[in-house]
Amino acid sequence: MNPDLFPQLNRVIHEKGRLAIMSALAAAPELTFTELRDLLDMTDGNLTTHIRTLQQEGFVSVAKSYQNNRPLTSCALTAAGRKAFAQYIDLLDQIVRQSRSK
Amino acid sequence: METKWAVDNLQTIRTLMERSALYRRALAPIMILAGIIGIAAGLTGWLCRNESNRGFVCLWLVTAVISLAGALLLMRRQALKDSEPFWSPPTRRVCQALLPAFFVGLVMACLILAFSSGSGGEGLQHLLVILWVLFYGCAVHAAGFFMPRGIRWLGWIFIIVGCALLSSLSLGAQWVDQMQPNLLMGGIFGGLHLAYGIYLHFTEQKTPTA
């Protein structure tokens, strides 16, 4: 196995919770905070912390609006986030393929 | 060891991506169409004195087919407009969730068509209305797991209305017996769909994607 591949895995995405958020957002144009929380079974605080980290990295954009006079927070992957996620998946795939070919 | 970890991670990612792809087509026009068709069918059945069991079942089977065809056309139009596939994975999952309860409702209708006498029998029709309402509520609630969460509330409303009617019928409440079954169907299916459609029209986000 090529040991050089592991250090290339993005550390921000690699964390379990953040990887789950990135995976969920990769398949939908956008998800509300509530949808993400229910889907990933996370607490509000945990989800907020992870989203903030991803937002600071420029991987996730957060939009705040109102629906039925209630605040609505929507999250979506940015172009940089989509690219980083694709690279992460590609690296994982390479790791699997390399070890299987041996 | 590392390979297993990588494979597990890829599997988790795939599962999450599949689960997060919610069905997001605009439901307001579909609900409003179903509501109008339901109310029109109820009034037609009542005005035409459609009182036989077979006539009742036939009218509502035809109504269901027309509503379903209209809904599919609207969904297809939205998909084409957004340059997206009509038969997307979320659409497929919603249909799979609806199917079991719809199938049971259809079997009940077929049994009545096959074995019921052609004349009268409003008691059976009332029971059929209640069972259809309950099964439809269960179907909508099941589909709601792959759609925005509001749709599950509609499922619950159908289930609660069905349970209330069943309780009233069991307790011998006169008002249920006196209600013409076609009007009951039109009122519940048509009325609830129309009300929900109007609600969605004013609240739904205008960015439909499947």
mmCIF file of C-alpha atoms in Angstrom, chain B:
data_model
loop_
_atom_site.group_PDB
_atom_site.id
_atom_site.type_symbol
_atom_site.label_atom_id
_atom_site.label_comp_id
_atom_site.label_asym_id
_atom_site.label_seq_id
_atom_site.Cartn_x
_atom_site.Cartn_y
_atom_site.Cartn_z
ATOM 1 C CA MET B 1 -6.978 -3.093 8.288
ATOM 2 C CA GLU B 2 -6.661 0.264 6.488
ATOM 3 C CA THR B 3 -8.496 -1.167 3.504
ATOM 4 C CA LYS B 4 -11.420 -2.216 5.670
ATOM 5 C CA TRP B 5 -11.522 1.246 7.183
ATOM 6 C CA ALA B 6 -11.495 2.857 3.728
ATOM 7 C CA VAL B 7 -14.200 0.499 2.415
ATOM 8 C CA ASP B 8 -16.356 1.151 5.500
ATOM 9 C CA ASN B 9 -15.922 4.889 5.048
ATOM 10 C CA LEU B 10 -16.909 4.711 1.389
ATOM 11 C CA GLN B 11 -19.966 2.629 2.299
ATOM 12 C CA THR B 12 -20.991 5.138 4.985
ATOM 13 C CA ILE B 13 -20.584 7.990 2.515
ATOM 14 C CA ARG B 14 -22.705 6.168 -0.076
ATOM 15 C CA THR B 15 -25.456 5.420 2.474
ATOM 16 C CA LEU B 16 -25.548 9.014 3.681
ATOM 17 C CA MET B 17 -25.625 10.387 0.151
ATOM 18 C CA GLU B 18 -28.540 8.100 -0.717
ATOM 19 C CA ARG B 19 -30.451 9.017 2.424
ATOM 20 C CA SER B 20 -29.947 12.745 2.051
ATOM 21 C CA ALA B 21 -31.295 12.950 -1.500
ATOM 22 C CA LEU B 22 -34.804 14.060 -0.568
ATOM 23 C CA TYR B 23 -37.670 14.352 -3.024
ATOM 24 C CA ARG B 24 -38.058 18.078 -3.531
ATOM 25 C CA ARG B 25 -40.372 18.680 -6.435
ATOM 26 C CA ALA B 26 -42.915 21.433 -5.790
ATOM 27 C CA LEU B 27 -45.900 19.665 -4.276
ATOM 28 C CA ALA B 28 -48.338 22.601 -4.208
ATOM 29 C CA PRO B 29 -49.601 22.223 -7.822
ATOM 30 C CA ILE B 30 -49.850 18.438 -7.416
ATOM 31 C CA MET B 31 -51.843 18.741 -4.187
ATOM 32 C CA ILE B 32 -54.123 21.434 -5.594
ATOM 33 C CA LEU B 33 -54.808 19.335 -8.706
ATOM 34 C CA ALA B 34 -55.562 16.236 -6.586
ATOM 35 C CA GLY B 35 -57.811 18.340 -4.357
ATOM 36 C CA ILE B 36 -59.818 19.780 -7.239
ATOM 37 C CA ILE B 37 -60.197 16.347 -8.885
ATOM 38 C CA GLY B 38 -61.272 14.804 -5.557
ATOM 39 C CA ILE B 39 -63.884 17.454 -4.834
ATOM 40 C CA ALA B 40 -65.179 17.286 -8.422
ATOM 41 C CA ALA B 41 -65.473 13.489 -8.210
ATOM 42 C CA GLY B 42 -67.290 13.695 -4.879
ATOM 43 C CA LEU B 43 -69.802 16.199 -6.249
ATOM 44 C CA THR B 44 -70.219 14.184 -9.468
ATOM 45 C CA GLY B 45 -70.936 10.987 -7.511
ATOM 46 C CA TRP B 46 -73.407 12.789 -5.277
ATOM 47 C CA LEU B 47 -75.236 14.645 -8.062
ATOM 48 C CA CYS B 48 -75.394 11.566 -10.298
ATOM 49 C CA ARG B 49 -76.718 9.516 -7.353
ATOM 50 C CA ASN B 50 -73.895 7.020 -7.722
ATOM 51 C CA GLU B 51 -75.031 4.774 -4.870
ATOM 52 C CA SER B 52 -74.168 1.200 -5.868
ATOM 53 C CA ASN B 53 -71.023 -0.384 -4.415
ATOM 54 C CA ARG B 54 -69.570 -1.068 -7.830
ATOM 55 C CA GLY B 55 -70.391 2.393 -9.109
ATOM 56 C CA PHE B 56 -68.774 3.888 -6.025
ATOM 57 C CA VAL B 57 -65.600 1.826 -6.366
ATOM 58 C CA CYS B 58 -65.380 2.455 -10.130
ATOM 59 C CA LEU B 59 -65.812 6.223 -9.714
ATOM 60 C CA TRP B 60 -63.039 6.436 -7.139
ATOM 61 C CA LEU B 61 -60.685 4.106 -8.963
ATOM 62 C CA VAL B 62 -61.048 6.277 -12.062
ATOM 63 C CA THR B 63 -60.548 9.385 -9.912
ATOM 64 C CA ALA B 64 -57.369 7.881 -8.423
ATOM 65 C CA VAL B 65 -56.024 7.029 -11.877
ATOM 66 C CA ILE B 66 -56.763 10.544 -13.193
ATOM 67 C CA SER B 67 -55.179 12.167 -10.120
ATOM 68 C CA LEU B 68 -52.113 9.927 -10.379
ATOM 69 C CA ALA B 69 -51.735 10.600 -14.108
ATOM 70 C CA GLY B 70 -52.074 14.351 -13.524
ATOM 71 C CA ALA B 71 -49.521 14.238 -10.701
ATOM 72 C CA LEU B 72 -47.046 12.280 -12.852
ATOM 73 C CA LEU B 73 -47.472 14.757 -15.711
ATOM 74 C CA LEU B 74 -46.827 17.700 -13.395
ATOM 75 C CA MET B 75 -43.768 15.949 -11.924
ATOM 76 C CA ARG B 76 -42.449 15.196 -15.413
ATOM 77 C CA ARG B 77 -42.980 18.798 -16.472
ATOM 78 C CA GLN B 78 -41.051 20.047 -13.435
ATOM 79 C CA ALA B 79 -38.247 17.552 -14.113
ATOM 80 C CA LEU B 80 -37.988 18.635 -17.758
ATOM 81 C CA LYS B 81 -38.026 22.302 -16.751
ATOM 82 C CA ASP B 82 -35.145 21.706 -14.314
ATOM 83 C CA SER B 83 -33.305 19.489 -16.841
ATOM 84 C CA GLU B 84 -33.316 16.624 -14.356
ATOM 85 C CA PRO B 85 -34.259 12.957 -14.723
ATOM 86 C CA PHE B 86 -37.919 12.260 -13.995
ATOM 87 C CA TRP B 87 -37.314 8.814 -12.492
ATOM 88 C CA SER B 88 -34.664 10.001 -10.023
ATOM 89 C CA PRO B 89 -33.636 7.929 -6.950
ATOM 90 C CA PRO B 90 -35.734 10.106 -4.568
ATOM 91 C CA THR B 91 -38.786 9.733 -6.858
ATOM 92 C CA ARG B 92 -38.224 5.986 -6.934
ATOM 93 C CA ARG B 93 -37.998 5.780 -3.144
ATOM 94 C CA VAL B 94 -41.179 7.836 -2.681
ATOM 95 C CA CYS B 95 -43.051 5.533 -5.087
ATOM 96 C CA GLN B 96 -41.714 2.435 -3.308
ATOM 97 C CA ALA B 97 -42.895 3.819 0.038
ATOM 98 C CA LEU B 98 -46.374 4.575 -1.324
ATOM 99 C CA LEU B 99 -46.811 1.256 -3.096
ATOM 100 C CA PRO B 100 -47.671 -1.259 -0.302
ATOM 101 C CA ALA B 101 -50.543 0.763 1.169
ATOM 102 C CA PHE B 102 -51.822 1.710 -2.312
ATOM 103 C CA PHE B 103 -51.741 -1.973 -3.257
ATOM 104 C CA VAL B 104 -53.846 -2.972 -0.236
ATOM 105 C CA GLY B 105 -56.363 -0.220 -1.062
ATOM 106 C CA LEU B 106 -56.575 -1.476 -4.643
ATOM 107 C CA VAL B 107 -57.067 -5.088 -3.527
ATOM 108 C CA MET B 108 -59.931 -4.018 -1.237
ATOM 109 C CA ALA B 109 -61.551 -2.170 -4.136
ATOM 110 C CA CYS B 110 -61.143 -5.181 -6.450
ATOM 111 C CA LEU B 111 -62.669 -7.523 -3.863
ATOM 112 C CA ILE B 112 -65.704 -5.292 -3.546
ATOM 113 C CA LEU B 113 -65.991 -5.041 -7.336
ATOM 114 C CA ALA B 114 -65.797 -8.829 -7.639
ATOM 115 C CA PHE B 115 -67.963 -9.991 -4.771
ATOM 116 C CA SER B 116 -70.284 -7.164 -3.781
ATOM 117 C CA SER B 117 -73.841 -6.987 -5.065
ATOM 118 C CA GLY B 118 -74.507 -4.069 -7.345
ATOM 119 C CA SER B 119 -77.198 -2.501 -5.194
ATOM 120 C CA GLY B 120 -77.011 -0.098 -2.235
ATOM 121 C CA GLY B 121 -74.818 -0.858 0.756
ATOM 122 C CA GLU B 122 -73.708 2.514 2.102
ATOM 123 C CA GLY B 123 -72.367 0.827 5.253
ATOM 124 C CA LEU B 124 -69.767 -0.984 3.194
ATOM 125 C CA GLN B 125 -68.962 2.186 1.293
ATOM 126 C CA HIS B 126 -68.459 4.117 4.534
ATOM 127 C CA LEU B 127 -66.126 1.417 5.803
ATOM 128 C CA LEU B 128 -64.240 1.467 2.512
ATOM 129 C CA VAL B 129 -63.857 5.277 2.702
ATOM 130 C CA ILE B 130 -62.418 4.962 6.204
ATOM 131 C CA LEU B 131 -60.010 2.179 5.245
ATOM 132 C CA TRP B 132 -58.867 4.073 2.153
ATOM 133 C CA VAL B 133 -58.274 7.190 4.253
ATOM 134 C CA LEU B 134 -56.268 5.190 6.806
ATOM 135 C CA PHE B 135 -54.177 3.377 4.206
ATOM 136 C CA TYR B 136 -53.595 6.592 2.276
ATOM 137 C CA GLY B 137 -52.445 8.297 5.479
ATOM 138 C CA CYS B 138 -50.011 5.453 6.160
ATOM 139 C CA ALA B 139 -48.728 5.630 2.556
ATOM 140 C CA VAL B 140 -48.169 9.394 2.718
ATOM 141 C CA HIS B 141 -46.477 9.105 6.108
ATOM 142 C CA ALA B 142 -44.136 6.397 4.774
ATOM 143 C CA ALA B 143 -43.289 8.519 1.728
ATOM 144 C CA GLY B 144 -42.671 11.462 4.057
ATOM 145 C CA PHE B 145 -39.389 9.911 5.183
ATOM 146 C CA PHE B 146 -37.983 10.732 1.732
ATOM 147 C CA MET B 147 -39.610 14.149 1.411
ATOM 148 C CA PRO B 148 -39.579 17.386 3.394
ATOM 149 C CA ARG B 149 -40.968 16.605 6.850
ATOM 150 C CA GLY B 150 -44.262 18.526 6.417
ATOM 151 C CA ILE B 151 -45.725 15.763 4.280
ATOM 152 C CA ARG B 152 -45.670 13.394 7.268
ATOM 153 C CA TRP B 153 -48.076 15.756 9.034
ATOM 154 C CA LEU B 154 -50.498 15.358 6.139
ATOM 155 C CA GLY B 155 -50.194 11.577 6.578
ATOM 156 C CA TRP B 156 -50.975 11.916 10.261
ATOM 157 C CA ILE B 157 -53.997 14.129 9.521
ATOM 158 C CA PHE B 158 -55.410 11.442 7.211
ATOM 159 C CA ILE B 159 -54.744 8.772 9.857
ATOM 160 C CA ILE B 160 -56.385 10.834 12.613
ATOM 161 C CA VAL B 161 -59.416 11.641 10.421
ATOM 162 C CA GLY B 162 -59.714 7.943 9.520
ATOM 163 C CA CYS B 163 -59.483 6.876 13.169
ATOM 164 C CA ALA B 164 -62.056 9.502 14.197
ATOM 165 C CA LEU B 165 -64.464 8.277 11.503
ATOM 166 C CA LEU B 166 -63.866 4.641 12.456
ATOM 167 C CA SER B 167 -64.541 5.436 16.108
ATOM 168 C CA SER B 168 -67.694 7.353 15.204
ATOM 169 C CA LEU B 169 -68.906 4.513 12.999
ATOM 170 C CA SER B 170 -68.163 1.938 15.708
ATOM 171 C CA LEU B 171 -70.028 4.002 18.305
ATOM 172 C CA GLY B 172 -73.013 4.240 15.951
ATOM 173 C CA ALA B 173 -72.781 7.997 15.354
ATOM 174 C CA GLN B 174 -75.637 9.032 13.088
ATOM 175 C CA TRP B 175 -73.773 11.754 11.231
ATOM 176 C CA VAL B 176 -71.376 9.297 9.603
ATOM 177 C CA ASP B 177 -74.199 7.045 8.393
ATOM 178 C CA GLN B 178 -76.113 10.017 7.055
ATOM 179 C CA MET B 179 -73.164 11.362 5.101
ATOM 180 C CA GLN B 180 -73.244 10.388 1.429
ATOM 181 C CA PRO B 181 -70.060 8.284 0.840
ATOM 182 C CA ASN B 182 -69.134 10.175 -2.342
ATOM 183 C CA LEU B 183 -69.316 13.472 -0.472
ATOM 184 C CA LEU B 184 -67.301 11.975 2.379
ATOM 185 C CA MET B 185 -64.581 10.891 -0.068
ATOM 186 C CA GLY B 186 -64.621 14.212 -1.892
ATOM 187 C CA GLY B 187 -64.566 16.146 1.368
ATOM 188 C CA ILE B 188 -61.723 14.211 2.944
ATOM 189 C CA PHE B 189 -59.461 13.488 -0.038
ATOM 190 C CA GLY B 190 -60.326 16.554 -2.075
ATOM 191 C CA GLY B 191 -60.629 18.943 0.842
ATOM 192 C CA LEU B 192 -57.442 17.906 2.640
ATOM 193 C CA HIS B 193 -55.348 17.887 -0.546
ATOM 194 C CA LEU B 194 -56.677 21.261 -1.600
ATOM 195 C CA ALA B 195 -56.084 22.778 1.837
ATOM 196 C CA TYR B 196 -52.540 21.384 1.988
ATOM 197 C CA GLY B 197 -51.864 22.509 -1.592
ATOM 198 C CA ILE B 198 -52.961 26.060 -0.801
ATOM 199 C CA TYR B 199 -50.829 26.021 2.361
ATOM 200 C CA LEU B 200 -47.812 24.830 0.363
ATOM 201 C CA HIS B 201 -48.454 27.374 -2.373
ATOM 202 C CA PHE B 202 -47.850 30.162 0.104
ATOM 203 C CA THR B 203 -45.056 28.528 2.094
ATOM 204 C CA GLU B 204 -43.110 26.187 -0.221
ATOM 205 C CA GLN B 205 -39.605 27.214 -1.236
ATOM 206 C CA LYS B 206 -39.431 28.049 -4.924
ATOM 207 C CA THR B 207 -36.327 25.965 -5.620
ATOM 208 C CA PRO B 208 -37.631 22.516 -6.531
ATOM 209 C CA THR B 209 -35.057 19.851 -7.227
ATOM 210 C CA ALA B 210 -35.340 16.063 -6.971
#
